[in-house]
Short mmCIF file of C-alpha atoms and ligand atoms in Angstrom, two decimals:
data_model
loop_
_atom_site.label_atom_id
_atom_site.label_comp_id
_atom_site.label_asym_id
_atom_site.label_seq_id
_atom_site.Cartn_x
_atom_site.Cartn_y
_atom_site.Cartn_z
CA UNK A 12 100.74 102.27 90.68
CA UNK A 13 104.17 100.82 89.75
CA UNK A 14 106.21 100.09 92.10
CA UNK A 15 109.47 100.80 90.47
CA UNK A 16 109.63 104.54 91.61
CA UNK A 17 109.89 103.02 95.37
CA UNK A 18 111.94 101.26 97.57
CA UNK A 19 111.05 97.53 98.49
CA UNK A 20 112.26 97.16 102.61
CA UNK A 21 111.86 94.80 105.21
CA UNK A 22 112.43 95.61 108.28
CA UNK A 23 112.66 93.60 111.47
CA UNK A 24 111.23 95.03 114.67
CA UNK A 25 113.26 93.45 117.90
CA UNK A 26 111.45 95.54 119.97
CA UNK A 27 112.77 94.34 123.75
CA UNK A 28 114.40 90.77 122.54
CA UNK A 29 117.61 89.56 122.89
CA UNK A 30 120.52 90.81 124.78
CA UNK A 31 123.62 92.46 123.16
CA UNK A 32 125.59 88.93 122.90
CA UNK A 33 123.14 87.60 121.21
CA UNK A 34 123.65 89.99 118.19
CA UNK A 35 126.31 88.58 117.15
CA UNK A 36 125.22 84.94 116.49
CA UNK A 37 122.17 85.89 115.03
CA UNK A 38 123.38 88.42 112.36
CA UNK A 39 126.07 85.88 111.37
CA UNK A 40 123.01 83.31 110.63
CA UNK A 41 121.18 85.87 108.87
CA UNK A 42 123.78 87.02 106.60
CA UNK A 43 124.41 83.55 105.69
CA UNK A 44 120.77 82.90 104.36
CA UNK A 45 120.50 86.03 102.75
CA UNK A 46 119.92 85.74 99.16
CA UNK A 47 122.61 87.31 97.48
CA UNK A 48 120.13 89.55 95.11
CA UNK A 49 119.62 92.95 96.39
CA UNK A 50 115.77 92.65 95.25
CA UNK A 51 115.29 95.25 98.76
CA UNK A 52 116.27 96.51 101.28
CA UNK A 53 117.06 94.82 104.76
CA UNK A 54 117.01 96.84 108.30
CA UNK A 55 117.02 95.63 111.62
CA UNK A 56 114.99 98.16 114.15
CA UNK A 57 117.29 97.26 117.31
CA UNK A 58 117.11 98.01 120.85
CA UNK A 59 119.63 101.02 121.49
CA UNK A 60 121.94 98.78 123.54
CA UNK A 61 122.47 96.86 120.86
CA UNK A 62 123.26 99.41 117.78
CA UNK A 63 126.63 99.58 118.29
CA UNK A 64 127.71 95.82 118.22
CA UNK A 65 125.04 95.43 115.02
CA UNK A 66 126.95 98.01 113.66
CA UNK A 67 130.09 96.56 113.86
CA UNK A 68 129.20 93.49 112.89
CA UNK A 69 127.13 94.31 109.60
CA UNK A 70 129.63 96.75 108.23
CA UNK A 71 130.04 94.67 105.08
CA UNK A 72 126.77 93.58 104.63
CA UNK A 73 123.65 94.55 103.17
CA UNK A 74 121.50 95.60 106.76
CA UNK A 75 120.50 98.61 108.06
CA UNK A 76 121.03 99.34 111.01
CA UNK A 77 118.11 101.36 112.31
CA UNK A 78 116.09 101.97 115.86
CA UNK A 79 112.63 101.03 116.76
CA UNK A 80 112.03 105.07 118.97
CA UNK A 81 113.90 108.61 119.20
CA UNK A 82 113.18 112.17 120.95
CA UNK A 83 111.37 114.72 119.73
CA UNK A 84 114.05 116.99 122.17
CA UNK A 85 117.55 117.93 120.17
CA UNK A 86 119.88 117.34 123.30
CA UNK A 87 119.74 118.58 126.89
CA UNK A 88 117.70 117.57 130.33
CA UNK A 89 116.39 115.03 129.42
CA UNK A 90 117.02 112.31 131.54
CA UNK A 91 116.26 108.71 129.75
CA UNK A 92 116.15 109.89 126.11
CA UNK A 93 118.10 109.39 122.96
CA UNK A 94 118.04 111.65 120.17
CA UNK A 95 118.68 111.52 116.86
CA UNK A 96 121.86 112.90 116.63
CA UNK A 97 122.63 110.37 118.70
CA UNK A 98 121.26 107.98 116.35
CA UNK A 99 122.83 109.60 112.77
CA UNK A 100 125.57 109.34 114.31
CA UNK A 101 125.77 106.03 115.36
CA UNK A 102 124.98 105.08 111.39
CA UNK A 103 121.34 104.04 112.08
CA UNK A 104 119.49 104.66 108.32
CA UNK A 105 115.46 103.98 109.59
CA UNK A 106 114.15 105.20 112.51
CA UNK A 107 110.37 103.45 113.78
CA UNK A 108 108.15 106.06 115.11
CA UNK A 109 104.90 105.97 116.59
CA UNK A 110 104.87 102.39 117.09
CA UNK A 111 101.49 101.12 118.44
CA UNK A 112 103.19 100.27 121.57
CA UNK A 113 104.91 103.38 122.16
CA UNK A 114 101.68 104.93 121.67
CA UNK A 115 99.80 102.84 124.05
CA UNK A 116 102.35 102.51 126.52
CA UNK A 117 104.90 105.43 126.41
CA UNK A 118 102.08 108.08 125.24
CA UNK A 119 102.96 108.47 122.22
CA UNK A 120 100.30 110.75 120.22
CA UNK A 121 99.63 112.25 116.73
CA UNK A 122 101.35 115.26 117.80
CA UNK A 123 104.79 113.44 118.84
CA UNK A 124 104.90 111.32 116.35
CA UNK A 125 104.90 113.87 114.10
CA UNK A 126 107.86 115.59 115.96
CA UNK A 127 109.60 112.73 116.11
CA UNK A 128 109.83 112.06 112.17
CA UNK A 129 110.48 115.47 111.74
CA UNK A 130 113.72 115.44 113.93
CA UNK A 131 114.31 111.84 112.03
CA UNK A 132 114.60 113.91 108.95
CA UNK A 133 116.79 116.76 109.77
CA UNK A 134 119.42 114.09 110.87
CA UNK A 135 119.75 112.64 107.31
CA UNK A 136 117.14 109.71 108.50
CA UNK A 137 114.28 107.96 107.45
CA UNK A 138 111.37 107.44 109.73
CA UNK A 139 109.03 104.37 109.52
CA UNK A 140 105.97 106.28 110.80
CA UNK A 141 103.33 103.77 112.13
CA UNK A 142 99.78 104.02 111.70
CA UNK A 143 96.67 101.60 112.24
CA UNK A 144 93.48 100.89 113.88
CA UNK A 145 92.30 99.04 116.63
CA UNK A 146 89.87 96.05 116.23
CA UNK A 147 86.99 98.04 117.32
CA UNK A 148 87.40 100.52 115.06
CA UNK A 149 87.80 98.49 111.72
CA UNK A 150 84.45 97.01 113.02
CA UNK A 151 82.71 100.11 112.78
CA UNK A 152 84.05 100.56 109.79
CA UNK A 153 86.41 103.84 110.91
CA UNK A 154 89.57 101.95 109.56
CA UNK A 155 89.88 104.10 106.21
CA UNK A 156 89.08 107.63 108.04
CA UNK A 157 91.07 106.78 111.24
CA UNK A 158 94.12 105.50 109.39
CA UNK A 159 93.99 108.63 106.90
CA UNK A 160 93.99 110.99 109.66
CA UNK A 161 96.96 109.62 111.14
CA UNK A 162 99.18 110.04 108.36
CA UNK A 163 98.09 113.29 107.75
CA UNK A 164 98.97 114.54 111.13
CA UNK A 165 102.32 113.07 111.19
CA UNK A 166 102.95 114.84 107.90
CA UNK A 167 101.95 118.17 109.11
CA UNK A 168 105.05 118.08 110.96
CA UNK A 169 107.29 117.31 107.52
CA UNK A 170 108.22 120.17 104.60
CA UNK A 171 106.74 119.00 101.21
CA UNK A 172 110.27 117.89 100.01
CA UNK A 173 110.56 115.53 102.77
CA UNK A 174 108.20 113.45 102.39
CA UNK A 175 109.36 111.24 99.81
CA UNK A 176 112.75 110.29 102.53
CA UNK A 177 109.02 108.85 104.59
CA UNK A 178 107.99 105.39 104.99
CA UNK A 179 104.49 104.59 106.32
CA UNK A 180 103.80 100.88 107.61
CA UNK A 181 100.09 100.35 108.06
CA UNK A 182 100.12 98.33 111.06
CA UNK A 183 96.62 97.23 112.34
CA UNK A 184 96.69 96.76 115.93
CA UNK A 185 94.44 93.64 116.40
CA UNK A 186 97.51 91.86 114.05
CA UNK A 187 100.14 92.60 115.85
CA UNK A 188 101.92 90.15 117.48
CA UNK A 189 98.90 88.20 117.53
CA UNK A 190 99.05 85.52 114.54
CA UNK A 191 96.08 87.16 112.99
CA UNK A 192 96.97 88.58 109.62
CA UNK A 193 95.00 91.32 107.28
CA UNK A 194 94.29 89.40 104.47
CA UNK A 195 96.27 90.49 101.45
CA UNK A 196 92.82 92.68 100.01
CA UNK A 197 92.50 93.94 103.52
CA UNK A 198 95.43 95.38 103.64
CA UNK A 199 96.00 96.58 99.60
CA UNK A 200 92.70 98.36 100.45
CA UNK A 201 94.23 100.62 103.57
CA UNK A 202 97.42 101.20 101.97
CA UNK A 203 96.24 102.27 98.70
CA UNK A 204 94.32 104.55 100.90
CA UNK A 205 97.34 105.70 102.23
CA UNK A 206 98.76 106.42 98.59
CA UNK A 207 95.67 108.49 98.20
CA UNK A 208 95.81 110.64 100.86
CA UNK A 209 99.27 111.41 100.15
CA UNK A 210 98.82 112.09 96.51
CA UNK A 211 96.16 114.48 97.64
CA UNK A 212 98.19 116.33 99.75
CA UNK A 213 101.52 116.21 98.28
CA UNK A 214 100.43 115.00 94.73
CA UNK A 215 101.02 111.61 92.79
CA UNK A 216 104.83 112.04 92.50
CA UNK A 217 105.50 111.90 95.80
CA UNK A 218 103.20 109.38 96.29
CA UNK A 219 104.22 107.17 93.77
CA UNK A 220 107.66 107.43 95.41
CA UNK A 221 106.89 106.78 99.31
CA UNK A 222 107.42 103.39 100.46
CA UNK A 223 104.20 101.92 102.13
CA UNK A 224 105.05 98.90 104.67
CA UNK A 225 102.39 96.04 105.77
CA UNK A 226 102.74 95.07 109.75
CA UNK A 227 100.88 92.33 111.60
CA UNK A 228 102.03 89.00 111.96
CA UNK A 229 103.85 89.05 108.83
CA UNK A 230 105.53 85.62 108.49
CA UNK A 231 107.25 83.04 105.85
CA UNK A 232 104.04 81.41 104.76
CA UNK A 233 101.68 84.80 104.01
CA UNK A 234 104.66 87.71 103.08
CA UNK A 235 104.25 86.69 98.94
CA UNK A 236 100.79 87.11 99.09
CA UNK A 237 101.03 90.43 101.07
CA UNK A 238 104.41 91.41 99.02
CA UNK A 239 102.05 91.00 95.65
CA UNK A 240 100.06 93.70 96.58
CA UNK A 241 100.66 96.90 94.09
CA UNK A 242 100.45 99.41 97.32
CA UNK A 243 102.59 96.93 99.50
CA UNK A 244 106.24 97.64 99.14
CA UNK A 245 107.61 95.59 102.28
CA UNK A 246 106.94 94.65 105.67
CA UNK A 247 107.83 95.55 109.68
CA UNK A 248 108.36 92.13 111.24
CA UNK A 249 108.05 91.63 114.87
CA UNK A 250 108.34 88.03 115.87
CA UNK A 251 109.49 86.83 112.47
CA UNK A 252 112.16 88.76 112.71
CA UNK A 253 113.12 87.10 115.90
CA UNK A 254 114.50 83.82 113.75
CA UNK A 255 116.57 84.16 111.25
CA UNK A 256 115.55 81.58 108.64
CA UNK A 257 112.28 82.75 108.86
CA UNK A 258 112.80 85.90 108.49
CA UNK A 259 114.88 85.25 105.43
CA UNK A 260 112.04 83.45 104.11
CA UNK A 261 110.45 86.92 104.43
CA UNK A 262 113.08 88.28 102.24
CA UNK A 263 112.83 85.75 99.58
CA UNK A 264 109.70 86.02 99.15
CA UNK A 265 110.40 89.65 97.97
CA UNK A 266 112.25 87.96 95.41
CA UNK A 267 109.59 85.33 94.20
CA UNK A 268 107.10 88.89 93.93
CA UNK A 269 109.89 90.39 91.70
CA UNK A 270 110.99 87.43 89.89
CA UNK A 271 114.26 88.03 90.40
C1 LIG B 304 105.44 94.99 114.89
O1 LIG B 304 105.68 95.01 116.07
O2 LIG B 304 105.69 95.99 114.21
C2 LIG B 304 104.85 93.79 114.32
C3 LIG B 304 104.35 93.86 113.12
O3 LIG B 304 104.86 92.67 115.11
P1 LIG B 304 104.43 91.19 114.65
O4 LIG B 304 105.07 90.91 113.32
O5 LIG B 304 104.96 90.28 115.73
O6 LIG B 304 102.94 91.16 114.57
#
């Protein structure tokens, strides 16, 4: 399927790294590595502490500011939470949900995950909505099934003319964070799935149109191979995103796919 109906986006995942000083000297490294083509698009999924500084600080630039979790509550009791009017209006553009470790640790489920892209949406966001399987299941060969009925639940939760404001980063759990990559086929094969299984629900214009992300271990040396693939349209970094000159290496390579 071409890939010119969709945006190309990498996005870095922080999750709980670096402390609010720290944003500062690292977005001023990035910015100056960043190849001056706008071949895609650039977000950094940021601890809430540190939105506000990364939002000062990028105002001229090309990144995204966007958050790695949100509520599925509007406002109210509940003690802990941000929501995501909170968020819109702090300028974040993406929003991760169901992250595999907000599923595994913070109970995340199909259900919430849903919820939470929904309420993503009716702030003017985007929501990266995270699916994968674990390492047992892709050995029993439930990867395609698993994976399918993952995104379909989260879309439940989203009116047709929504979807296409989705992004869906296929994120198999034995890869993340662990140095073990899909191998480019490995993942073309689930996220072509993906494409699938929206075009059957929503139909092949919106599924020609929805950004699909790769996740797991994603680094400088293996993102052109993975960026080549025609159902790949980006990545969610962890760890690479951690250092800026690799992770512009990341972003490059989006260029070296594209040519430009
Ligand atoms: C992630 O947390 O979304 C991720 C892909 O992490 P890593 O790149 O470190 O595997």
């Amino acid at each position: 399927m071409n890939k010119k109906y969709r945006k190309t986006i990498i996005a870095g995942n922080w999750k709980m790294n670096l402390v609010p000083s720290e944003v500062r000297p690292f977005t001023e490294e990035l910015r100056t590595l960043l190849p001056k083509t706008k071949t895609c698009e650039v977000a950094l999924c940021v601890p809430f502490t540190h939105i506000s500084t990364l939002r000062r600080i990028i105002k001229d630039s090309r990144i995204l500011v966007s958050a790695q979790d949100v509520s599925i509550y509007e406002k109210g009791a509940y003690t802990g939470e941000i929501s995501a009017e909170m968020l819109s209006d702090m300028g974040v553009h993406y929003v991760i949900v169901g992250h595999s470790e907000c599923r595994q640790y913070h109970g995340d489920t199909d259900f919430t995950v849903g919820q939470k892209a929904k309420a993503v949406l009716d702030k003017g966001m985007s929501p990266i909505i995270c699916v994968g399987e674990t390492l047992e299941q892709r050995e029993r060969s439930l990867t395609k099934d698993y994976v399918s009925y993952q995104v379909l639940a989260a879309l439940s939760y989203i009116p047709e003319d929504m979807i296409k404001q989705c992004v869906i980063a296929y994120e198999p759990i034995w890869a993340i964070g662990t140095g073990k990559t899909a191998t480019p086929e490995e993942a073309q094969e689930v996220c072509e799935n993906i494409r699938t299984v929206i075009r059957e629900k929503s139909g092949a214009r919106m599924a020609r149109g929805v950004s699909i992300l790769y996740g797991g271990s994603m680094n400088a040396k293996n993102a052109q191979e993975l960026l080549s693939m025609p159902d790949i349209d980006g990545g969610l970094i962890g760890g690479a995103s951690l250092k800026p000159a690799e992770f512009s290496k990341i972003i490059d390579a989006v260029a070296e796919v594209t040519g430009e």
